[in-house]
Amino acid sequence: MAKKSAAVRTVRKSASQIPAATVSDLDRLRGAMRGRIDTSEISERQLTRRIRRDANGDLPPRKSIIRDAVAGEMEKLHLSVYRLWRMAKAHYPPMSQAAVHEFLKGKRQLELPSVEALLAAVKLRVVK
């Protein structure tokens, strides 16, 4: 479970504590709403292809360089998913076996400690 940051704290205010908008603020906002919108800084998007579901209605697995690298090393070392999980568990004990299976199938993403444990298990590391 992720730790909460000590710096994060909730600030609660009632509506009576929030100052009302001034006339100049309202005029500025109304003027911005009537004006033209500058879209020059918005990058043009390429046409995207629609994602197709398979016969069972499932989405295709997401592309992942890390997943592909781990799967390649598993093949090279002749590891099963279970064996990979056991090796990674030595680096990060709370890692779930189901999480590893689902990650390798492309059904879910993992948090950083889990990914680091998988990479350490197959002796891979991330470099520039």
Coordinates of N, CA and C in Angstrom, one line a residue:
M1 N 0.8 -1.2 0.0 CA 0.0 0.0 0.0 C 0.9 1.2 0.0
A2 N 0.5 2.2 -0.8 CA 1.3 3.4 -0.9 C 1.2 4.3 0.3
K3 N 2.4 4.9 0.7 CA 2.4 5.8 1.8 C 1.8 7.2 1.4
K4 N 1.2 7.8 2.3 CA 0.7 9.2 2.0 C 1.8 10.2 2.4
S5 N 1.9 11.2 1.5 CA 3.0 12.2 1.8 C 2.6 13.0 3.0
A6 N 3.6 13.3 3.8 CA 3.4 14.1 5.0 C 3.0 15.5 4.7
A7 N 3.4 16.0 3.5 CA 3.2 17.4 3.1 C 1.7 17.6 2.6
V8 N 1.0 16.5 2.3 CA -0.3 16.6 1.8 C -1.3 16.8 3.0
R9 N -2.1 17.8 2.9 CA -3.1 17.9 4.0 C -4.3 18.5 3.3
T10 N -5.5 18.2 3.9 CA -6.7 18.7 3.4 C -7.1 20.0 4.0
V11 N -7.5 21.0 3.1 CA -7.9 22.3 3.6 C -9.4 22.3 3.4
R12 N -10.1 22.6 4.4 CA -11.6 22.7 4.3 C -12.0 24.1 4.6
K13 N -12.9 24.6 3.6 CA -13.4 26.0 3.8 C -14.9 25.9 3.5
S14 N -15.6 26.7 4.2 CA -17.0 26.8 3.8 C -17.2 27.9 2.8
A15 N -18.4 27.9 2.2 CA -18.6 28.9 1.1 C -18.5 30.4 1.7
S16 N -18.8 30.5 2.9 CA -18.8 31.9 3.5 C -17.3 32.4 3.7
Q17 N -16.4 31.5 3.7 CA -14.9 31.8 3.9 C -14.2 32.2 2.6
I18 N -14.9 31.9 1.5 CA -14.3 32.1 0.2 C -14.7 33.5 -0.3
P19 N -13.8 34.4 -0.6 CA -14.2 35.8 -0.9 C -14.9 35.8 -2.3
A20 N -15.9 36.7 -2.4 CA -16.7 36.8 -3.6 C -15.8 37.4 -4.7
A21 N -16.2 37.1 -5.9 CA -15.4 37.6 -7.1 C -15.7 39.1 -7.2
T22 N -14.6 39.9 -7.5 CA -14.8 41.3 -7.6 C -15.3 41.6 -9.0
V23 N -15.8 42.9 -9.2 CA -16.3 43.3 -10.5 C -15.3 43.2 -11.6
S24 N -14.0 43.6 -11.3 CA -13.0 43.5 -12.3 C -12.7 42.0 -12.7
D25 N -12.8 41.1 -11.7 CA -12.6 39.7 -12.0 C -13.7 39.2 -13.0
L26 N -14.9 39.6 -12.7 CA -16.0 39.1 -13.5 C -15.9 39.7 -14.9
D27 N -15.5 41.0 -15.0 CA -15.4 41.6 -16.3 C -14.3 41.0 -17.1
R28 N -13.2 40.6 -16.5 CA -12.1 40.0 -17.1 C -12.5 38.6 -17.7
L29 N -13.2 37.8 -16.9 CA -13.7 36.5 -17.3 C -14.7 36.6 -18.4
R30 N -15.6 37.6 -18.3 CA -16.6 37.7 -19.4 C -15.9 38.1 -20.7
G31 N -14.9 39.0 -20.6 CA -14.2 39.4 -21.8 C -13.5 38.2 -22.4
A32 N -12.9 37.4 -21.6 CA -12.2 36.2 -22.1 C -13.1 35.3 -22.8
M33 N -14.3 35.1 -22.3 CA -15.3 34.2 -22.9 C -15.8 34.7 -24.2
R34 N -15.9 36.1 -24.4 CA -16.3 36.6 -25.7 C -15.2 36.7 -26.7
G35 N -14.0 36.6 -26.3 CA -12.8 36.8 -27.2 C -12.6 35.5 -28.0
R36 N -11.7 35.6 -29.0 CA -11.3 34.5 -29.8 C -10.3 33.6 -29.0
I37 N -10.3 32.3 -29.3 CA -9.5 31.3 -28.6 C -8.3 31.1 -29.4
D38 N -7.1 31.3 -28.9 CA -5.8 31.0 -29.6 C -5.5 29.6 -29.5
T39 N -5.6 28.8 -30.6 CA -5.2 27.4 -30.6 C -3.9 27.1 -31.2
S40 N -3.1 28.2 -31.4 CA -1.8 28.0 -32.1 C -0.8 27.1 -31.3
E41 N -1.0 27.1 -30.0 CA 0.0 26.4 -29.1 C -0.5 24.9 -28.9
I42 N -1.7 24.6 -29.4 CA -2.2 23.2 -29.3 C -1.6 22.4 -30.5
S43 N -0.9 21.4 -30.2 CA -0.3 20.6 -31.3 C -1.4 19.8 -32.0
E44 N -1.2 19.7 -33.3 CA -2.1 18.9 -34.2 C -1.9 17.4 -33.8
R45 N -3.0 16.8 -33.7 CA -3.0 15.3 -33.4 C -3.1 14.5 -34.7
Q46 N -2.4 13.4 -34.7 CA -2.5 12.5 -35.8 C -3.8 11.8 -35.7
L47 N -4.3 11.3 -36.8 CA -5.5 10.4 -36.8 C -5.2 9.2 -36.0
T48 N -6.0 8.8 -35.2 CA -5.8 7.6 -34.4 C -6.7 6.5 -34.9
R49 N -6.2 5.3 -34.8 CA -6.9 4.1 -35.2 C -7.8 3.6 -34.0
R50 N -8.9 3.2 -34.2 CA -9.8 2.7 -33.2 C -9.3 1.4 -32.7
I51 N -9.3 1.2 -31.3 CA -8.9 0.0 -30.8 C -10.0 -1.1 -30.9
R52 N -9.6 -2.2 -31.4 CA -10.6 -3.3 -31.6 C -10.5 -4.3 -30.5
R53 N -11.7 -4.7 -30.0 CA -11.7 -5.8 -29.0 C -11.7 -7.1 -29.7
D54 N -11.3 -8.2 -28.9 CA -11.3 -9.5 -29.5 C -12.6 -10.1 -29.4
A55 N -12.8 -11.4 -29.7 CA -14.1 -12.0 -29.7 C -14.7 -12.1 -28.3
N56 N -13.9 -12.1 -27.3 CA -14.4 -12.2 -25.9 C -14.7 -10.8 -25.4
G57 N -14.4 -9.7 -26.2 CA -14.7 -8.4 -25.7 C -13.6 -7.7 -24.9
D58 N -12.4 -8.4 -24.9 CA -11.3 -7.9 -24.2 C -10.5 -6.9 -25.1
L59 N -9.9 -5.9 -24.4 CA -9.0 -5.0 -25.2 C -7.6 -5.7 -25.4
P60 N -6.9 -5.3 -26.5 CA -5.6 -5.9 -26.7 C -4.6 -5.4 -25.6
P61 N -3.6 -6.2 -25.3 CA -2.6 -5.8 -24.2 C -1.9 -4.5 -24.7
R62 N -1.6 -3.6 -23.7 CA -0.9 -2.4 -23.9 C 0.5 -2.7 -24.2
K63 N 1.1 -1.8 -25.1 CA 2.5 -2.0 -25.4 C 3.4 -1.6 -24.2
S64 N 4.4 -2.3 -24.0 CA 5.3 -2.0 -22.9 C 6.7 -2.5 -23.2
I65 N 7.7 -1.6 -23.2 CA 9.1 -2.0 -23.4 C 9.5 -2.9 -22.3
I66 N 9.2 -2.5 -21.1 CA 9.6 -3.3 -19.9 C 9.0 -4.7 -20.0
R67 N 7.7 -4.8 -20.3 CA 7.1 -6.1 -20.3 C 7.8 -7.0 -21.4
D68 N 8.0 -6.4 -22.6 CA 8.7 -7.1 -23.6 C 10.1 -7.6 -23.2
A69 N 10.8 -6.7 -22.5 CA 12.2 -7.1 -22.1 C 12.2 -8.2 -21.1
V70 N 11.3 -8.1 -20.1 CA 11.1 -9.2 -19.1 C 10.7 -10.5 -19.8
A71 N 9.8 -10.4 -20.7 CA 9.3 -11.7 -21.4 C 10.5 -12.3 -22.2
G72 N 11.3 -11.4 -22.8 CA 12.4 -11.9 -23.6 C 13.4 -12.6 -22.8
E73 N 13.7 -12.0 -21.6 CA 14.7 -12.6 -20.7 C 14.1 -13.9 -20.1
M74 N 12.8 -14.0 -19.9 CA 12.2 -15.2 -19.4 C 12.4 -16.3 -20.4
E75 N 12.2 -16.0 -21.7 CA 12.4 -17.0 -22.7 C 13.8 -17.5 -22.7
K76 N 14.7 -16.5 -22.7 CA 16.2 -16.8 -22.8 C 16.6 -17.7 -21.6
L77 N 16.1 -17.4 -20.4 CA 16.5 -18.1 -19.2 C 15.6 -19.4 -18.9
H78 N 14.6 -19.6 -19.8 CA 13.6 -20.7 -19.7 C 12.9 -20.6 -18.3
L79 N 12.4 -19.5 -18.0 CA 11.7 -19.3 -16.7 C 10.2 -19.3 -16.9
S80 N 9.5 -19.9 -16.0 CA 8.0 -19.9 -16.0 C 7.6 -18.6 -15.2
V81 N 6.4 -18.2 -15.4 CA 5.9 -17.0 -14.7 C 6.0 -17.2 -13.1
Y82 N 5.7 -18.4 -12.7 CA 5.7 -18.7 -11.3 C 7.2 -18.6 -10.8
R83 N 8.1 -19.1 -11.5 CA 9.5 -19.0 -11.1 C 10.0 -17.5 -11.1
L84 N 9.6 -16.8 -12.1 CA 9.9 -15.3 -12.1 C 9.4 -14.6 -10.9
W85 N 8.1 -15.0 -10.5 CA 7.5 -14.4 -9.4 C 8.3 -14.7 -8.1
R86 N 8.7 -16.0 -8.0 CA 9.5 -16.4 -6.8 C 10.8 -15.6 -6.7
M87 N 11.5 -15.4 -7.9 CA 12.7 -14.7 -7.9 C 12.5 -13.2 -7.6
A88 N 11.5 -12.7 -8.1 CA 11.2 -11.2 -7.8 C 10.7 -11.0 -6.4
K89 N 10.1 -12.0 -5.8 CA 9.6 -11.8 -4.4 C 10.8 -11.7 -3.5
A90 N 11.9 -12.2 -3.8 CA 13.1 -12.0 -3.0 C 13.5 -10.5 -2.9
H91 N 13.2 -9.8 -4.0 CA 13.6 -8.4 -4.0 C 12.4 -7.5 -3.5
Y92 N 11.2 -7.9 -3.6 CA 10.1 -7.2 -3.1 C 9.0 -8.1 -2.6
P93 N 9.1 -8.5 -1.3 CA 8.2 -9.5 -0.7 C 6.7 -9.3 -0.9
P94 N 6.2 -8.1 -0.8 CA 4.7 -8.0 -1.0 C 4.1 -8.2 -2.4
M95 N 5.0 -8.5 -3.3 CA 4.6 -8.7 -4.7 C 3.6 -9.9 -4.8
S96 N 2.5 -9.6 -5.5 CA 1.5 -10.6 -5.7 C 1.8 -11.5 -7.0
Q97 N 1.5 -12.8 -6.9 CA 1.7 -13.7 -8.0 C 0.7 -13.3 -9.1
A98 N -0.5 -13.0 -8.7 CA -1.5 -12.6 -9.7 C -1.1 -11.4 -10.5
A99 N -0.5 -10.4 -9.8 CA -0.1 -9.2 -10.4 C 1.0 -9.4 -11.5
V100 N 1.9 -10.4 -11.2 CA 2.9 -10.7 -12.2 C 2.3 -11.3 -13.4
H101 N 1.4 -12.3 -13.2 CA 0.7 -12.9 -14.3 C -0.1 -11.9 -15.2
E102 N -0.8 -11.0 -14.5 CA -1.6 -10.0 -15.2 C -0.8 -9.0 -15.9
F103 N 0.4 -8.6 -15.3 CA 1.3 -7.7 -16.0 C 1.9 -8.3 -17.3
L104 N 2.3 -9.6 -17.2 CA 2.9 -10.2 -18.4 C 1.9 -10.5 -19.5
K105 N 0.6 -10.6 -19.1 CA -0.5 -10.7 -20.1 C -0.9 -9.4 -20.7
G106 N -0.5 -8.3 -20.0 CA -0.8 -7.0 -20.5 C -2.2 -6.5 -19.9
K107 N -2.6 -7.2 -18.9 CA -3.9 -6.8 -18.3 C -3.8 -5.7 -17.3
R108 N -2.6 -5.5 -16.7 CA -2.5 -4.5 -15.7 C -1.1 -3.9 -15.7
Q109 N -1.0 -2.7 -15.0 CA 0.3 -2.1 -14.8 C 0.8 -2.4 -13.4
L110 N 2.1 -2.3 -13.2 CA 2.6 -2.5 -11.8 C 3.2 -1.2 -11.3
E111 N 3.3 -1.1 -10.0 CA 3.9 0.0 -9.4 C 5.5 -0.1 -9.5
L112 N 6.2 0.9 -9.2 CA 7.6 1.0 -9.4 C 8.4 -0.1 -8.6
P113 N 8.1 -0.3 -7.3 CA 8.8 -1.4 -6.6 C 8.7 -2.8 -7.2
S114 N 7.5 -3.1 -7.8 CA 7.2 -4.4 -8.4 C 8.0 -4.5 -9.7
V115 N 8.0 -3.4 -10.5 CA 8.7 -3.4 -11.7 C 10.2 -3.6 -11.5
E116 N 10.7 -2.8 -10.5 CA 12.2 -3.0 -10.1 C 12.5 -4.4 -9.7
A117 N 11.6 -5.0 -9.0 CA 11.9 -6.4 -8.5 C 11.9 -7.4 -9.7
L118 N 11.0 -7.2 -10.7 CA 11.0 -8.0 -11.9 C 12.3 -7.9 -12.7
L119 N 12.7 -6.6 -12.8 CA 13.9 -6.3 -13.6 C 15.1 -6.9 -12.8
A120 N 15.2 -6.8 -11.5 CA 16.3 -7.4 -10.8 C 16.3 -8.9 -10.8
A121 N 15.1 -9.5 -10.9 CA 15.0 -11.0 -10.9 C 15.7 -11.5 -12.2
V122 N 15.5 -10.8 -13.3 CA 16.0 -11.3 -14.6 C 17.3 -10.5 -14.9
K123 N 17.9 -9.8 -14.0 CA 19.2 -9.1 -14.1 C 19.1 -8.1 -15.3
L124 N 18.1 -7.3 -15.3 CA 18.0 -6.2 -16.3 C 18.0 -4.9 -15.5
R125 N 18.4 -3.8 -16.2 CA 18.3 -2.5 -15.6 C 18.0 -1.5 -16.6
V126 N 17.5 -0.4 -16.2 CA 17.1 0.7 -17.1 C 18.2 1.7 -17.3
V127 N 18.6 2.0 -18.5 CA 19.7 2.9 -18.8 C 19.2 3.9 -19.8
K128 N 19.9 5.1 -19.9 CA 19.6 6.1 -20.9 C 19.9 5.6 -22.3

